[in-house]
PDB file of C-alpha atoms in Angstrom:
ATOM      1  CA  GLU A   1    -163.712 -10.419   9.531  1.00  0.00           C
ATOM      2  CA  ILE A   2    -161.529  -9.104  12.337  1.00  0.00           C
ATOM      3  CA  VAL A   3    -159.115 -11.535  13.971  1.00  0.00           C
ATOM      4  CA  MET A   4    -158.102 -11.060  17.595  1.00  0.00           C
ATOM      5  CA  THR A   5    -154.680 -12.364  18.620  1.00  0.00           C
ATOM      6  CA  GLN A   6    -153.648 -12.618  22.261  1.00  0.00           C
ATOM      7  CA  SER A   7    -150.168 -13.028  23.655  1.00  0.00           C
ATOM      8  CA  PRO A   8    -148.641 -14.786  25.354  1.00  0.00           C
ATOM      9  CA  ALA A   9    -150.647 -18.009  25.384  1.00  0.00           C
ATOM     10  CA  THR A  10    -149.501 -18.694  28.944  1.00  0.00           C
ATOM     11  CA  LEU A  11    -148.088 -16.284  31.486  1.00  0.00           C
ATOM     12  CA  SER A  12    -146.380 -17.571  34.632  1.00  0.00           C
ATOM     13  CA  VAL A  13    -146.445 -15.019  37.422  1.00  0.00           C
ATOM     14  CA  SER A  14    -145.783 -15.088  41.148  1.00  0.00           C
ATOM     15  CA  PRO A  15    -148.470 -13.792  43.534  1.00  0.00           C
ATOM     16  CA  GLY A  16    -147.996 -10.086  44.141  1.00  0.00           C
ATOM     17  CA  GLU A  17    -146.286  -9.496  40.816  1.00  0.00           C
ATOM     18  CA  ARG A  18    -147.636  -7.545  37.846  1.00  0.00           C
ATOM     19  CA  ALA A  19    -149.099  -9.313  34.835  1.00  0.00           C
ATOM     20  CA  THR A  20    -149.347  -7.732  31.402  1.00  0.00           C
ATOM     21  CA  LEU A  21    -151.509  -9.356  28.740  1.00  0.00           C
ATOM     22  CA  SER A  22    -151.691  -8.250  25.117  1.00  0.00           C
ATOM     23  CA  CYS A  23    -154.444  -8.333  22.523  1.00  0.00           C
ATOM     24  CA  ARG A  24    -154.063  -7.304  18.897  1.00  0.00           C
ATOM     25  CA  ALA A  25    -156.817  -6.738  16.354  1.00  0.00           C
ATOM     26  CA  SER A  26    -156.251  -7.355  12.647  1.00  0.00           C
ATOM     27  CA  GLN A  27    -157.824  -3.968  11.920  1.00  0.00           C
ATOM     28  CA  SER A  28    -158.850  -1.003  14.019  1.00  0.00           C
ATOM     29  CA  VAL A  29    -161.656  -1.583  16.503  1.00  0.00           C
ATOM     30  CA  SER A  30    -161.394   1.931  17.983  1.00  0.00           C
ATOM     31  CA  SER A  31    -161.908   1.499  21.744  1.00  0.00           C
ATOM     32  CA  ASN A  32    -164.573  -1.181  21.369  1.00  0.00           C
ATOM     33  CA  LEU A  33    -162.623  -3.842  23.186  1.00  0.00           C
ATOM     34  CA  ALA A  34    -163.603  -5.921  26.202  1.00  0.00           C
ATOM     35  CA  TRP A  35    -161.693  -8.239  28.506  1.00  0.00           C
ATOM     36  CA  TYR A  36    -163.155 -11.267  30.281  1.00  0.00           C
ATOM     37  CA  GLN A  37    -161.878 -13.554  32.994  1.00  0.00           C
ATOM     38  CA  GLN A  38    -162.776 -17.228  33.120  1.00  0.00           C
ATOM     39  CA  LYS A  39    -161.960 -19.641  35.915  1.00  0.00           C
ATOM     40  CA  PRO A  40    -162.207 -23.428  35.509  1.00  0.00           C
ATOM     41  CA  GLY A  41    -165.790 -24.650  35.468  1.00  0.00           C
ATOM     42  CA  GLN A  42    -167.199 -21.124  35.529  1.00  0.00           C
ATOM     43  CA  ALA A  43    -168.759 -18.786  33.017  1.00  0.00           C
ATOM     44  CA  PRO A  44    -166.697 -15.846  31.792  1.00  0.00           C
ATOM     45  CA  ARG A  45    -166.915 -12.573  33.714  1.00  0.00           C
ATOM     46  CA  LEU A  46    -166.712  -9.133  32.128  1.00  0.00           C
ATOM     47  CA  LEU A  47    -163.714  -7.219  33.495  1.00  0.00           C
ATOM     48  CA  ILE A  48    -163.122  -4.274  31.173  1.00  0.00           C
ATOM     49  CA  TYR A  49    -165.098  -2.616  28.383  1.00  0.00           C
ATOM     50  CA  GLY A  50    -164.405   0.389  26.211  1.00  0.00           C
ATOM     51  CA  ALA A  51    -160.762  -0.762  26.376  1.00  0.00           C
ATOM     52  CA  SER A  52    -160.223   0.843  29.786  1.00  0.00           C
ATOM     53  CA  THR A  53    -163.448   1.019  31.839  1.00  0.00           C
ATOM     54  CA  ARG A  54    -163.754  -1.475  34.659  1.00  0.00           C
ATOM     55  CA  ALA A  55    -167.058  -3.318  34.865  1.00  0.00           C
ATOM     56  CA  THR A  56    -169.123  -3.156  38.027  1.00  0.00           C
ATOM     57  CA  GLY A  57    -167.393  -4.689  41.016  1.00  0.00           C
ATOM     58  CA  ILE A  58    -164.036  -5.229  39.330  1.00  0.00           C
ATOM     59  CA  PRO A  59    -161.078  -4.394  41.605  1.00  0.00           C
ATOM     60  CA  ALA A  60    -158.833  -1.462  40.764  1.00  0.00           C
ATOM     61  CA  ARG A  61    -155.830  -3.738  40.281  1.00  0.00           C
ATOM     62  CA  PHE A  62    -157.283  -4.578  36.865  1.00  0.00           C
ATOM     63  CA  SER A  63    -156.664  -1.935  34.229  1.00  0.00           C
ATOM     64  CA  GLY A  64    -156.989  -1.805  30.476  1.00  0.00           C
ATOM     65  CA  SER A  65    -155.375   0.427  27.906  1.00  0.00           C
ATOM     66  CA  GLY A  66    -154.984   0.850  24.180  1.00  0.00           C
ATOM     67  CA  SER A  67    -156.999   1.778  21.124  1.00  0.00           C
ATOM     68  CA  GLY A  68    -157.074   0.956  17.466  1.00  0.00           C
ATOM     69  CA  THR A  69    -155.339  -2.399  17.119  1.00  0.00           C
ATOM     70  CA  GLU A  70    -153.185  -2.769  20.252  1.00  0.00           C
ATOM     71  CA  PHE A  71    -154.589  -3.369  23.722  1.00  0.00           C
ATOM     72  CA  THR A  72    -153.227  -4.321  27.109  1.00  0.00           C
ATOM     73  CA  LEU A  73    -154.752  -5.748  30.268  1.00  0.00           C
ATOM     74  CA  THR A  74    -152.650  -5.177  33.360  1.00  0.00           C
ATOM     75  CA  ILE A  75    -153.137  -6.829  36.726  1.00  0.00           C
ATOM     76  CA  SER A  76    -151.036  -4.724  39.073  1.00  0.00           C
ATOM     77  CA  SER A  77    -150.500  -7.206  41.905  1.00  0.00           C
ATOM     78  CA  LEU A  78    -151.727 -10.712  41.272  1.00  0.00           C
ATOM     79  CA  GLN A  79    -153.933 -12.262  43.912  1.00  0.00           C
ATOM     80  CA  SER A  80    -154.600 -15.982  44.189  1.00  0.00           C
ATOM     81  CA  GLU A  81    -158.081 -15.522  42.749  1.00  0.00           C
ATOM     82  CA  ASP A  82    -156.682 -13.893  39.599  1.00  0.00           C
ATOM     83  CA  PHE A  83    -155.140 -17.049  38.214  1.00  0.00           C
ATOM     84  CA  ALA A  84    -157.450 -17.781  35.318  1.00  0.00           C
ATOM     85  CA  VAL A  85    -157.811 -17.492  31.545  1.00  0.00           C
ATOM     86  CA  TYR A  86    -158.352 -14.040  30.076  1.00  0.00           C
ATOM     87  CA  TYR A  87    -160.037 -13.311  26.759  1.00  0.00           C
ATOM     88  CA  CYS A  88    -160.318 -10.126  24.739  1.00  0.00           C
ATOM     89  CA  GLN A  89    -163.264  -9.439  22.421  1.00  0.00           C
ATOM     90  CA  GLN A  90    -163.866  -6.706  19.897  1.00  0.00           C
ATOM     91  CA  TYR A  91    -167.352  -5.321  19.469  1.00  0.00           C
ATOM     92  CA  ASN A  92    -166.728  -2.724  16.797  1.00  0.00           C
ATOM     93  CA  ASN A  93    -167.867  -4.847  13.861  1.00  0.00           C
ATOM     94  CA  TRP A  94    -169.783  -8.040  13.165  1.00  0.00           C
ATOM     95  CA  PRO A  95    -168.869 -10.726  13.989  1.00  0.00           C
ATOM     96  CA  PRO A  96    -167.560  -9.989  17.514  1.00  0.00           C
ATOM     97  CA  PRO A  97    -164.815 -12.596  17.906  1.00  0.00           C
ATOM     98  CA  PHE A  98    -162.861 -13.453  21.014  1.00  0.00           C
ATOM     99  CA  GLY A  99    -159.122 -13.863  21.167  1.00  0.00           C
ATOM    100  CA  GLN A 100    -157.783 -17.341  21.843  1.00  0.00           C
ATOM    101  CA  GLY A 101    -157.077 -16.525  25.489  1.00  0.00           C
ATOM    102  CA  THR A 102    -154.117 -16.057  27.810  1.00  0.00           C
ATOM    103  CA  LYS A 103    -153.774 -18.403  30.750  1.00  0.00           C
ATOM    104  CA  VAL A 104    -152.267 -16.753  33.821  1.00  0.00           C
ATOM    105  CA  GLU A 105    -150.729 -19.434  35.987  1.00  0.00           C
ATOM    106  CA  ILE A 106    -148.853 -19.499  39.259  1.00  0.00           C
ATOM    107  CA  LYS A 107    -145.095 -19.391  38.861  1.00  0.00           C
TER     108      LYS A 107
ATOM    109  CA  GLU B   1    -180.309  -9.970  40.721  1.00  0.00           C
ATOM    110  CA  VAL B   2    -179.749 -10.801  37.064  1.00  0.00           C
ATOM    111  CA  GLN B   3    -179.977 -14.519  36.384  1.00  0.00           C
ATOM    112  CA  LEU B   4    -179.617 -16.474  33.160  1.00  0.00           C
ATOM    113  CA  VAL B   5    -180.304 -20.193  33.290  1.00  0.00           C
ATOM    114  CA  GLU B   6    -179.682 -22.395  30.262  1.00  0.00           C
ATOM    115  CA  SER B   7    -181.290 -25.754  29.667  1.00  0.00           C
ATOM    116  CA  GLY B   8    -181.815 -28.269  26.889  1.00  0.00           C
ATOM    117  CA  GLY B   9    -178.309 -29.608  26.418  1.00  0.00           C
ATOM    118  CA  GLY B  10    -177.558 -33.287  26.105  1.00  0.00           C
ATOM    119  CA  LEU B  11    -176.239 -36.052  23.901  1.00  0.00           C
ATOM    120  CA  VAL B  12    -177.370 -36.082  20.272  1.00  0.00           C
ATOM    121  CA  LYS B  13    -176.275 -38.013  17.211  1.00  0.00           C
ATOM    122  CA  PRO B  14    -174.636 -36.313  14.245  1.00  0.00           C
ATOM    123  CA  GLY B  15    -177.317 -34.864  11.997  1.00  0.00           C
ATOM    124  CA  GLY B  16    -179.712 -34.522  14.899  1.00  0.00           C
ATOM    125  CA  SER B  17    -181.400 -31.499  16.430  1.00  0.00           C
ATOM    126  CA  LEU B  18    -181.569 -29.863  19.818  1.00  0.00           C
ATOM    127  CA  ARG B  19    -183.236 -26.759  21.206  1.00  0.00           C
ATOM    128  CA  LEU B  20    -181.537 -24.784  23.926  1.00  0.00           C
ATOM    129  CA  SER B  21    -183.397 -22.396  26.206  1.00  0.00           C
ATOM    130  CA  CYS B  22    -182.229 -19.583  28.435  1.00  0.00           C
ATOM    131  CA  ALA B  23    -184.548 -18.295  31.149  1.00  0.00           C
ATOM    132  CA  ALA B  24    -183.846 -14.727  32.185  1.00  0.00           C
ATOM    133  CA  SER B  25    -184.820 -12.917  35.363  1.00  0.00           C
ATOM    134  CA  GLY B  26    -183.879  -9.871  37.394  1.00  0.00           C
ATOM    135  CA  PHE B  27    -183.947  -7.355  34.544  1.00  0.00           C
ATOM    136  CA  THR B  28    -186.230  -6.059  31.802  1.00  0.00           C
ATOM    137  CA  PHE B  29    -185.532  -8.814  29.283  1.00  0.00           C
ATOM    138  CA  SER B  30    -187.330  -7.076  26.435  1.00  0.00           C
ATOM    139  CA  SER B  31    -184.897  -4.133  26.564  1.00  0.00           C
ATOM    140  CA  TYR B  32    -181.689  -6.073  26.006  1.00  0.00           C
ATOM    141  CA  SER B  33    -180.074  -7.852  23.100  1.00  0.00           C
ATOM    142  CA  MET B  34    -179.056 -11.416  23.865  1.00  0.00           C
ATOM    143  CA  ASN B  35    -176.332 -13.726  22.655  1.00  0.00           C
ATOM    144  CA  TRP B  36    -175.154 -17.325  22.504  1.00  0.00           C
ATOM    145  CA  VAL B  37    -171.480 -18.137  22.999  1.00  0.00           C
ATOM    146  CA  ARG B  38    -170.001 -21.636  22.993  1.00  0.00           C
ATOM    147  CA  GLN B  39    -166.849 -23.252  24.282  1.00  0.00           C
ATOM    148  CA  ALA B  40    -165.611 -26.599  23.016  1.00  0.00           C
ATOM    149  CA  PRO B  41    -163.937 -28.800  25.639  1.00  0.00           C
ATOM    150  CA  GLY B  42    -160.555 -27.345  26.543  1.00  0.00           C
ATOM    151  CA  LYS B  43    -160.887 -24.571  23.961  1.00  0.00           C
ATOM    152  CA  GLY B  44    -161.602 -20.859  23.888  1.00  0.00           C
ATOM    153  CA  LEU B  45    -164.798 -18.868  23.550  1.00  0.00           C
ATOM    154  CA  GLU B  46    -166.640 -18.706  20.217  1.00  0.00           C
ATOM    155  CA  TRP B  47    -169.448 -16.231  19.558  1.00  0.00           C
ATOM    156  CA  VAL B  48    -172.392 -18.075  17.973  1.00  0.00           C
ATOM    157  CA  SER B  49    -175.344 -15.740  17.504  1.00  0.00           C
ATOM    158  CA  SER B  50    -176.978 -12.503  18.626  1.00  0.00           C
ATOM    159  CA  ILE B  51    -180.538 -11.175  18.575  1.00  0.00           C
ATOM    160  CA  SER B  52    -181.742  -7.646  19.183  1.00  0.00           C
ATOM    161  CA  SER B  53    -184.317  -6.788  21.823  1.00  0.00           C
ATOM    162  CA  SER B  54    -187.255  -6.870  19.404  1.00  0.00           C
ATOM    163  CA  SER B  55    -185.838  -9.675  17.227  1.00  0.00           C
ATOM    164  CA  SER B  56    -185.439  -7.217  14.356  1.00  0.00           C
ATOM    165  CA  TYR B  57    -181.745  -7.912  13.963  1.00  0.00           C
ATOM    166  CA  ILE B  58    -180.150 -11.350  14.049  1.00  0.00           C
ATOM    167  CA  TYR B  59    -176.561 -12.389  13.381  1.00  0.00           C
ATOM    168  CA  TYR B  60    -174.842 -15.760  13.155  1.00  0.00           C
ATOM    169  CA  ALA B  61    -171.304 -17.020  13.025  1.00  0.00           C
ATOM    170  CA  ASP B  62    -170.437 -18.537   9.651  1.00  0.00           C
ATOM    171  CA  SER B  63    -169.846 -21.869  11.374  1.00  0.00           C
ATOM    172  CA  VAL B  64    -173.541 -22.200  12.300  1.00  0.00           C
ATOM    173  CA  LYS B  65    -175.309 -20.117   9.648  1.00  0.00           C
ATOM    174  CA  GLY B  66    -178.087 -22.080   7.967  1.00  0.00           C
ATOM    175  CA  ARG B  67    -178.137 -24.705  10.724  1.00  0.00           C
ATOM    176  CA  PHE B  68    -178.876 -22.751  13.922  1.00  0.00           C
ATOM    177  CA  THR B  69    -181.756 -20.368  14.593  1.00  0.00           C
ATOM    178  CA  ILE B  70    -181.826 -17.895  17.455  1.00  0.00           C
ATOM    179  CA  SER B  71    -185.138 -16.604  18.754  1.00  0.00           C
ATOM    180  CA  ARG B  72    -186.666 -15.041  21.831  1.00  0.00           C
ATOM    181  CA  ASP B  73    -190.020 -14.721  23.559  1.00  0.00           C
ATOM    182  CA  ASN B  74    -190.114 -11.454  25.488  1.00  0.00           C
ATOM    183  CA  ALA B  75    -193.407 -12.397  27.125  1.00  0.00           C
ATOM    184  CA  LYS B  76    -191.717 -15.462  28.618  1.00  0.00           C
ATOM    185  CA  ASN B  77    -188.352 -13.793  29.286  1.00  0.00           C
ATOM    186  CA  SER B  78    -186.699 -16.542  27.305  1.00  0.00           C
ATOM    187  CA  LEU B  79    -184.013 -16.946  24.669  1.00  0.00           C
ATOM    188  CA  TYR B  80    -183.724 -19.981  22.424  1.00  0.00           C
ATOM    189  CA  LEU B  81    -181.251 -21.629  20.085  1.00  0.00           C
ATOM    190  CA  GLN B  82    -182.609 -24.216  17.670  1.00  0.00           C
ATOM    191  CA  MET B  83    -179.718 -26.350  16.475  1.00  0.00           C
ATOM    192  CA  ASN B  84    -180.194 -28.582  13.423  1.00  0.00           C
ATOM    193  CA  SER B  85    -177.847 -30.754  11.377  1.00  0.00           C
ATOM    194  CA  LEU B  86    -175.544 -31.035  14.349  1.00  0.00           C
ATOM    195  CA  ARG B  87    -171.923 -32.018  13.829  1.00  0.00           C
ATOM    196  CA  ALA B  88    -169.242 -33.367  16.138  1.00  0.00           C
ATOM    197  CA  GLU B  89    -167.552 -29.963  16.048  1.00  0.00           C
ATOM    198  CA  ASP B  90    -170.671 -28.403  17.615  1.00  0.00           C
ATOM    199  CA  THR B  91    -169.851 -30.218  20.856  1.00  0.00           C
ATOM    200  CA  ALA B  92    -169.434 -27.498  23.449  1.00  0.00           C
ATOM    201  CA  VAL B  93    -170.806 -25.772  26.493  1.00  0.00           C
ATOM    202  CA  TYR B  94    -173.318 -23.208  25.267  1.00  0.00           C
ATOM    203  CA  TYR B  95    -173.694 -19.996  27.243  1.00  0.00           C
ATOM    204  CA  CYS B  96    -176.356 -17.363  26.912  1.00  0.00           C
ATOM    205  CA  ALA B  97    -175.155 -13.862  27.659  1.00  0.00           C
ATOM    206  CA  ARG B  98    -176.704 -10.413  27.868  1.00  0.00           C
ATOM    207  CA  SER B  99    -175.441  -7.429  25.909  1.00  0.00           C
ATOM    208  CA  SER B 100    -174.533  -4.806  28.460  1.00  0.00           C
ATOM    209  CA  ALA B 101    -176.394  -1.786  27.109  1.00  0.00           C
ATOM    210  CA  GLU B 102    -180.132  -1.417  26.743  1.00  0.00           C
ATOM    211  CA  TRP B 103    -181.298  -1.292  23.131  1.00  0.00           C
ATOM    212  CA  GLU B 104    -177.710  -1.858  21.858  1.00  0.00           C
ATOM    213  CA  LEU B 105    -176.932  -5.001  19.915  1.00  0.00           C
ATOM    214  CA  LEU B 106    -173.165  -4.950  19.481  1.00  0.00           C
ATOM    215  CA  HIS B 107    -171.929  -4.522  23.029  1.00  0.00           C
ATOM    216  CA  PRO B 108    -169.920  -6.464  25.599  1.00  0.00           C
ATOM    217  CA  PHE B 109    -171.593  -9.317  27.435  1.00  0.00           C
ATOM    218  CA  ASP B 110    -172.098  -8.386  31.070  1.00  0.00           C
ATOM    219  CA  TYR B 111    -174.075 -11.344  32.427  1.00  0.00           C
ATOM    220  CA  TRP B 112    -173.650 -14.982  31.519  1.00  0.00           C
ATOM    221  CA  GLY B 113    -175.491 -18.160  32.373  1.00  0.00           C
ATOM    222  CA  GLN B 114    -173.739 -21.210  33.779  1.00  0.00           C
ATOM    223  CA  GLY B 115    -173.861 -22.988  30.435  1.00  0.00           C
ATOM    224  CA  THR B 116    -175.380 -26.194  29.108  1.00  0.00           C
ATOM    225  CA  LEU B 117    -173.329 -28.967  27.545  1.00  0.00           C
ATOM    226  CA  VAL B 118    -174.154 -30.221  24.078  1.00  0.00           C
ATOM    227  CA  THR B 119    -172.413 -33.415  22.979  1.00  0.00           C
ATOM    228  CA  VAL B 120    -172.715 -34.563  19.381  1.00  0.00           C
ATOM    229  CA  SER B 121    -171.596 -38.156  19.063  1.00  0.00           C
ATOM    230  CA  SER B 122    -172.766 -41.430  17.616  1.00  0.00           C
TER     231      SER B 122
END
């Protein structure tokens, strides 16, 4: 079973700054990696799939990169609505686990 | 507009049973695999179960295998999760979610319901 590890657990960033979130898989998942955003009291929202493809309606300030076991989600210039928890998920093998999440908070 | 609406959550005693439903609309339900994901209070997301479009393929997390049963009724555009032998650690918000590609089972989840809370407590 593949384990997804996200870092850091919490990221404090000022509005307008760049945020870089990491996700590591315990074995290669090729490019079968998705990122989700979840705000308090809301369902998760798909941001990125295929490691780097933005989902429909996702702003260009969100970008994903990586392949194999190391992945990165970058938010180029944080807006107030971007403060949330972000999860990665691999979908290369069963089961498709999520990482434990990175909370992006206002500095 | 794609909509997923869960129902059936509530308070149940340990060892009890509950059946969750997810009503789908706004897309061809019978063409998409569906999933259940849960989130314990204050915790992260946990994949629970997935079912292919024709119910031919079904997968469960080890934590629920043998206790939960996923099913679907394509004629009613509905997804279900029968939960038996419930434990305190099953307490969570349960989301139904659609796999993003038609006819593909293992794929990201592009639409999610608002969730239904299941509380297992005596």
